[in-house]
Tab-separated table of C-alpha atoms and ligand atoms in Angstrom:
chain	number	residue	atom	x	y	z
A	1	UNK	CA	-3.031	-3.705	-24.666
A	2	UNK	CA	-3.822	-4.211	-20.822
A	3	UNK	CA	-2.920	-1.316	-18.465
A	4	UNK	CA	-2.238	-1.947	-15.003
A	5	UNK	CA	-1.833	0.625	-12.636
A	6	UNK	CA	-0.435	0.883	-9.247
A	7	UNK	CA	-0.024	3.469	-6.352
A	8	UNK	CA	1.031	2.705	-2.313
A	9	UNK	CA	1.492	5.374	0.515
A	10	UNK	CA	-0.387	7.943	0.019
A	11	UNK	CA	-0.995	8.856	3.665
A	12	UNK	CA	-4.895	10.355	2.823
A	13	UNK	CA	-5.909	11.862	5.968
A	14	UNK	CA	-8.374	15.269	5.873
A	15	UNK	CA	-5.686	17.610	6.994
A	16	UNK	CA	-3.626	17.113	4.020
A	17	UNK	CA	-6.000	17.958	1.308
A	18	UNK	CA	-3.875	19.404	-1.415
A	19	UNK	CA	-2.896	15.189	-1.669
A	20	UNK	CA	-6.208	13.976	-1.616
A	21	UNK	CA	-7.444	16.252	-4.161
A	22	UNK	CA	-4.623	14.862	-6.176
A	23	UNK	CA	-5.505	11.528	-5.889
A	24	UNK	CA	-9.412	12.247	-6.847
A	25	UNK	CA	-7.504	13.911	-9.959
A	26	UNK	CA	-5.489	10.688	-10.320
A	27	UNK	CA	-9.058	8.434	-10.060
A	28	UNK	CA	-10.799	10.972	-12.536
A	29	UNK	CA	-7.996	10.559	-15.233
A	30	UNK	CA	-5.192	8.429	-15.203
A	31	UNK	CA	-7.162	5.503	-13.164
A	32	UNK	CA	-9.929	5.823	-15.189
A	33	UNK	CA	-8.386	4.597	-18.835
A	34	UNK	CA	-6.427	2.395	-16.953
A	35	UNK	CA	-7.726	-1.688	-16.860
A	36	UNK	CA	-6.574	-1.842	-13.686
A	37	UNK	CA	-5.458	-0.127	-10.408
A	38	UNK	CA	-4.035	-1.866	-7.667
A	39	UNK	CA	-3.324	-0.355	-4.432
A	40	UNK	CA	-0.309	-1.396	-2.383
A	41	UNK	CA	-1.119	0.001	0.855
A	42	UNK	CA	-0.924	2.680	3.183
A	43	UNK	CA	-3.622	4.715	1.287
A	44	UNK	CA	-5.142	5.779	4.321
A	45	UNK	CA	-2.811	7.640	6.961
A	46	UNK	CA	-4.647	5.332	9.223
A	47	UNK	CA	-7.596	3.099	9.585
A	48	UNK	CA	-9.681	2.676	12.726
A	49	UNK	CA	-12.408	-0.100	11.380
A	50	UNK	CA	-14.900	-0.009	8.743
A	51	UNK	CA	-17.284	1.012	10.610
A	52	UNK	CA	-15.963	4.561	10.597
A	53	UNK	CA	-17.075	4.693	6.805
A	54	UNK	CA	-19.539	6.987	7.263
A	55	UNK	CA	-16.785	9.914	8.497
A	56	UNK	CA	-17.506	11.710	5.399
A	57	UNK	CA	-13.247	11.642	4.839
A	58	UNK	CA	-13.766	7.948	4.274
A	59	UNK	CA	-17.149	8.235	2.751
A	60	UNK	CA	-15.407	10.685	-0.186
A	61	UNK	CA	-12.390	8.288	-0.850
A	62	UNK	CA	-14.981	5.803	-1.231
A	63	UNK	CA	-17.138	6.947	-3.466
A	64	UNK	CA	-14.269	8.036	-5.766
A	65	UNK	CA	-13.077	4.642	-5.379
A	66	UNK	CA	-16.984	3.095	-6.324
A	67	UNK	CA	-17.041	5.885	-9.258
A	68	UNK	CA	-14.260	4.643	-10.871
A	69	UNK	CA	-14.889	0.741	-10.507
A	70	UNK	CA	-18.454	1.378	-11.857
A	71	UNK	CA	-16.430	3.144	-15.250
A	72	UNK	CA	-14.921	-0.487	-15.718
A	73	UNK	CA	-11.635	0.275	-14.107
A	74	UNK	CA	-10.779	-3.044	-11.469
A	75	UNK	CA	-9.585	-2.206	-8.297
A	76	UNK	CA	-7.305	-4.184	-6.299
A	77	UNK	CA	-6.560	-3.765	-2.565
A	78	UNK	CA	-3.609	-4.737	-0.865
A	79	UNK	CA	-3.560	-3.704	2.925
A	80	UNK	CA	-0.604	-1.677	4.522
A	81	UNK	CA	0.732	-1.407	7.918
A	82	UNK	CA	-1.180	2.045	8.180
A	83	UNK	CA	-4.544	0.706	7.103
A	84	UNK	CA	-4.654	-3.217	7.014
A	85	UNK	CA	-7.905	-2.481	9.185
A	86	UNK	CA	-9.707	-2.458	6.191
A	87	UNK	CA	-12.010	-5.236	5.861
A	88	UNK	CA	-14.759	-6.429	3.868
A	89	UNK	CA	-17.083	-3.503	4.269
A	90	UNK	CA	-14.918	-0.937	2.874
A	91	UNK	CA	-13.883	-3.002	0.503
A	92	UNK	CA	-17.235	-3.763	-0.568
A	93	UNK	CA	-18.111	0.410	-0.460
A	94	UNK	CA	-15.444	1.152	-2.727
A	95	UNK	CA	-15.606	-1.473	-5.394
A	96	UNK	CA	-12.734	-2.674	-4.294
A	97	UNK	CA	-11.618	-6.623	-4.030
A	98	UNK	CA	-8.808	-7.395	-1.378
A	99	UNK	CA	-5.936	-9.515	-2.097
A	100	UNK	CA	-3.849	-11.049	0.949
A	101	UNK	CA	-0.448	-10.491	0.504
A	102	UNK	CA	2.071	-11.847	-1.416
A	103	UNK	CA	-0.323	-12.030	-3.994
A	104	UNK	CA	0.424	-13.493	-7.497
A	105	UNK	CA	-1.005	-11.694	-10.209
A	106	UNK	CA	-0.315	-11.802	-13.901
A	107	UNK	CA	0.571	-8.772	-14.864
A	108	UNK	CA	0.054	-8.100	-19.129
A	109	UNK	CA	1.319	-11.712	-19.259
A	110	UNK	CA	4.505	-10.883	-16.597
A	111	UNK	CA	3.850	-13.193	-13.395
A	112	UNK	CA	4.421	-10.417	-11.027
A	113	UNK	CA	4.357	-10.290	-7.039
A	114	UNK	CA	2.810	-7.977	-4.788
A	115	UNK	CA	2.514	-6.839	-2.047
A	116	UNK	CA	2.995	-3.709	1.018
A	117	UNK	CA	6.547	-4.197	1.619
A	118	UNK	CA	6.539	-4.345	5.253
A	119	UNK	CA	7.391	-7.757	5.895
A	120	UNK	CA	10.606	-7.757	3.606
A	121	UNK	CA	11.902	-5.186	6.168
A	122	UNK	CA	12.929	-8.047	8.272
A	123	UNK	CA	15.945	-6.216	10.084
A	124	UNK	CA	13.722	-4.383	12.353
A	125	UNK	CA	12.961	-7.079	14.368
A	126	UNK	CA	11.161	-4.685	16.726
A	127	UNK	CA	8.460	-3.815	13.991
A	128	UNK	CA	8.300	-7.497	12.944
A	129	UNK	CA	7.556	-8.918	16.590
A	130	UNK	CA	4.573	-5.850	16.753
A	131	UNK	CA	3.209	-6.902	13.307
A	132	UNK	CA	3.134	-10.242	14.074
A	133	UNK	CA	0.765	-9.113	16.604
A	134	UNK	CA	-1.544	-7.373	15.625
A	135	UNK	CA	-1.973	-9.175	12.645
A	136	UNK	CA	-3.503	-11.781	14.565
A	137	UNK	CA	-7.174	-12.864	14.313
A	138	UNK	CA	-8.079	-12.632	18.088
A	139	UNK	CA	-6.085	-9.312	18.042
A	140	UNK	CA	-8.200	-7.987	15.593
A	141	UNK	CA	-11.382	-8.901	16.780
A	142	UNK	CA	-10.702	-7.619	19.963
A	143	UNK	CA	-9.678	-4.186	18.755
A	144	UNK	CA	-12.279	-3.618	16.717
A	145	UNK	CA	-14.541	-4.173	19.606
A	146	UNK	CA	-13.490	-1.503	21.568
A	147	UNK	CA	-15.223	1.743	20.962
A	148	UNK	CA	-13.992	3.930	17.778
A	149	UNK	CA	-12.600	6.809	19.795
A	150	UNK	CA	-11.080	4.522	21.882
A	151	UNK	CA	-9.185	2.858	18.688
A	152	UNK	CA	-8.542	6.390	17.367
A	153	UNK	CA	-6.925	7.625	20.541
A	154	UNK	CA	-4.770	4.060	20.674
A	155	UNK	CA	-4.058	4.309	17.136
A	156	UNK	CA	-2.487	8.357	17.619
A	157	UNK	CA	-0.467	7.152	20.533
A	158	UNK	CA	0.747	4.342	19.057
A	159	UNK	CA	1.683	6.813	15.505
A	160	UNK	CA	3.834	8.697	18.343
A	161	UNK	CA	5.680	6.158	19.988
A	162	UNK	CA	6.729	4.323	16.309
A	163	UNK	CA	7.579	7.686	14.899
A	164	UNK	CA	10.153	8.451	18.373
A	165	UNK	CA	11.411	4.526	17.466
A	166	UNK	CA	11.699	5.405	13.697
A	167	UNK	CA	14.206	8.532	14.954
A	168	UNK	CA	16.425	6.200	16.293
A	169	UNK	CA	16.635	3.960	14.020
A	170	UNK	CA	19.787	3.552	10.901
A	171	UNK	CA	18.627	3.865	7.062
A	172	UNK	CA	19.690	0.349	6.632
A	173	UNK	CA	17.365	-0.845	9.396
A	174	UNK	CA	14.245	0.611	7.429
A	175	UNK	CA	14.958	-0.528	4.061
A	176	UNK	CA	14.246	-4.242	2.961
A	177	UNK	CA	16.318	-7.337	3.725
A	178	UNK	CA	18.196	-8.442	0.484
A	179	UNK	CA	18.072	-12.166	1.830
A	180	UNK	CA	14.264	-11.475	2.144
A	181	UNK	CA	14.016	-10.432	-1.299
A	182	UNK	CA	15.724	-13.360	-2.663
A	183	UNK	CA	13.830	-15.728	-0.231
A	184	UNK	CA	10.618	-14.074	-1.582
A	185	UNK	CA	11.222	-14.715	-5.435
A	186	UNK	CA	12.791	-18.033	-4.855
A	187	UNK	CA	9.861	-18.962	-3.192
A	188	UNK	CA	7.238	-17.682	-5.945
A	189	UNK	CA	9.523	-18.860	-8.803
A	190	UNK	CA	11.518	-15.755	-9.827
A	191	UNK	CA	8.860	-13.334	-10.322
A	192	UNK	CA	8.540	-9.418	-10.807
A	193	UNK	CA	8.066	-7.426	-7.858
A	194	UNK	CA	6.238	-4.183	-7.033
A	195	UNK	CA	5.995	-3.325	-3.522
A	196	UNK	CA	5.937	0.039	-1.563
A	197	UNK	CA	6.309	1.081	2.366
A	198	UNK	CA	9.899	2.070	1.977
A	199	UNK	CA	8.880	5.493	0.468
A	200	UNK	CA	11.960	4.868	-1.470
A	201	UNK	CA	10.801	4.280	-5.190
A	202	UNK	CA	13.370	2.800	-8.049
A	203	UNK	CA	13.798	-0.134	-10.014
A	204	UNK	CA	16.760	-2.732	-8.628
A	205	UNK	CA	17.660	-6.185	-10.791
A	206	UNK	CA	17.611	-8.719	-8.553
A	207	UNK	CA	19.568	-12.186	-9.660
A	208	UNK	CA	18.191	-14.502	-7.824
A	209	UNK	CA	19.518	-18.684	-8.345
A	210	UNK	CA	21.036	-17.432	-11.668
A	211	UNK	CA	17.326	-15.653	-12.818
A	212	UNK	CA	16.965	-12.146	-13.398
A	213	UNK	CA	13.951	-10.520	-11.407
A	214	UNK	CA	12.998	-6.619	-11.841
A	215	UNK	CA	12.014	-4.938	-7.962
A	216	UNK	CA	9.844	-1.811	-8.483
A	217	UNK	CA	9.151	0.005	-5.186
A	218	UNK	CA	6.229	2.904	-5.305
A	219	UNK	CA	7.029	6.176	-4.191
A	220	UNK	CA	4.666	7.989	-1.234
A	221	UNK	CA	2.282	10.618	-1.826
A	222	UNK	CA	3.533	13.337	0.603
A	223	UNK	CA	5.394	15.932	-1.239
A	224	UNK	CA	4.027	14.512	-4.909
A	225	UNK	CA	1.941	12.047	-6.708
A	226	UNK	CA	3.690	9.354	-8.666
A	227	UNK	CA	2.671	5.772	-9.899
A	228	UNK	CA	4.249	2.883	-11.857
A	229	UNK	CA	2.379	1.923	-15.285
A	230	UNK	CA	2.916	-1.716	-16.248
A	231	UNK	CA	1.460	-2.938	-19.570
A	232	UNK	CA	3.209	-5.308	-22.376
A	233	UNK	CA	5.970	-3.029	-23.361
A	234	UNK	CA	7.505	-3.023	-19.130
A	235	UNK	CA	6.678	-0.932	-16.445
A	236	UNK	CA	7.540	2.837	-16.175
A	237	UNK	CA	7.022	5.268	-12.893
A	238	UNK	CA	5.721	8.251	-13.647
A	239	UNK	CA	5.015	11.398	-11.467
A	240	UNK	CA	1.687	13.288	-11.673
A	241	UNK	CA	1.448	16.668	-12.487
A	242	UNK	CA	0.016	18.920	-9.644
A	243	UNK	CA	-3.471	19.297	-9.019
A	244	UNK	CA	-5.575	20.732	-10.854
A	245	UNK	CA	-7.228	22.312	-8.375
B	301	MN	MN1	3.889	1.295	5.049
């Protein structure tokens, strides 16, 4: 039997411990018998650059992370909109290998697709335009060479201004495009899809040119844990007790 794992939006940031020490708790235990954990994004509240690793926050999720990679667990990476700074050296801290999104995998036989969830949200055109952005190479580069408190300070002010945007915008705006759903698994032959960013978590049957395709979305981390179990007998989303601690 192959276990696969997966968890998005968790939001860890050091002033919301009671989460994080749920997620070390969900690392120690249910990650750890687990084949495989892949994370959809959004783990981090935000990322500045890697080389802010050594902020002992960071350097603790990491070395969970490492922990449980060196117990034979995989780990799988996909970046969010929150934290798709993270690059090669964090990656490389935590054990972790990065996938670009959409990324194919096969799933305990099941071709399944995966990715954030962001870019299905295609209605909020105003989002779309700013992730096009800074998604960009040259972007990127230049950001990360400005100096870290300098990021950090952009990064809060720019938290600010999307959360004022968010307030006026509809329900319907922030949930995912149905034709960009369909476009999706047309275009990757009718697969399954996880995906999270909505922090609305269910399972929807998609028909899609006459096939059937199963849309999981992850729930977020910031009332209560949960994650989605996928092995050969179909996926399942389970919440996580409270912490132990
Ligand atoms: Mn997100």
């Amino acid at each position: 039997m192959s276990v696969a794992l997966f968890v998005s939006d968790l939001h860890l940031c050091p002033t919301r411990p009671a989460i994080v020490r749920l997620f070390l708790d969900f690392l120690a235990d249910q990650a750890a018998t687990a084949d495989a954990l892949y994370i959809l994004g959004d783990m981090f509240d935000y990322w500045a650059g890697d080389d802010n690793l050594a902020e002992p926050f960071n350097t603790s999720i990491s070395n969970a992370l490492k922990a449980l990679a060196g117990r034979g667990t995989q780990l799988f990476f996909i970046r969010g909109n929150r934290d798709f700074l993270i690059g090669a050296d964090f990656a490389r801290a935590s054990g972790m290998t990065l996938l670009d999104e959409p990324y194919l995998a096969t799933i305990a036989d099941v071709p399944t697709l995966l990715l954030h969830g962001d870019i299905l949200c295609s209605d909020d055109t105003a989002y779309q335009e700013f992730r096009r952005e800074v998604r960009q190479t040259a972007w990127r580069a230049a950001f990360l060479g400005r100096p870290l408190p300098e990021r950090q300070a952009q990064i809060e002010a720019l938290r600010e201004r999307s959360e004022q945007a968010k307030r006026g915008k509809s329900d319907a705006l922030m949930d995912v495009n149905a034709g960009a759903v369909s476009d999706l698994l047309r275009t990757y032959g009718y697969p399954r899809l996880i995906h999270g960013h909505t922090h609305r978590p269910g399972q929807h049957q998609h028909r899609v040119d006459g096939y059937p395709c199963e849309r999981w979305v992850l729930g977020d981390w910031y009332e209560k844990g949960s994650y989605l179990i996928c092995d050969e007998r179909g996926c399942r989303a389970l919440p996580l007790p409270p912490s132990k601690a």
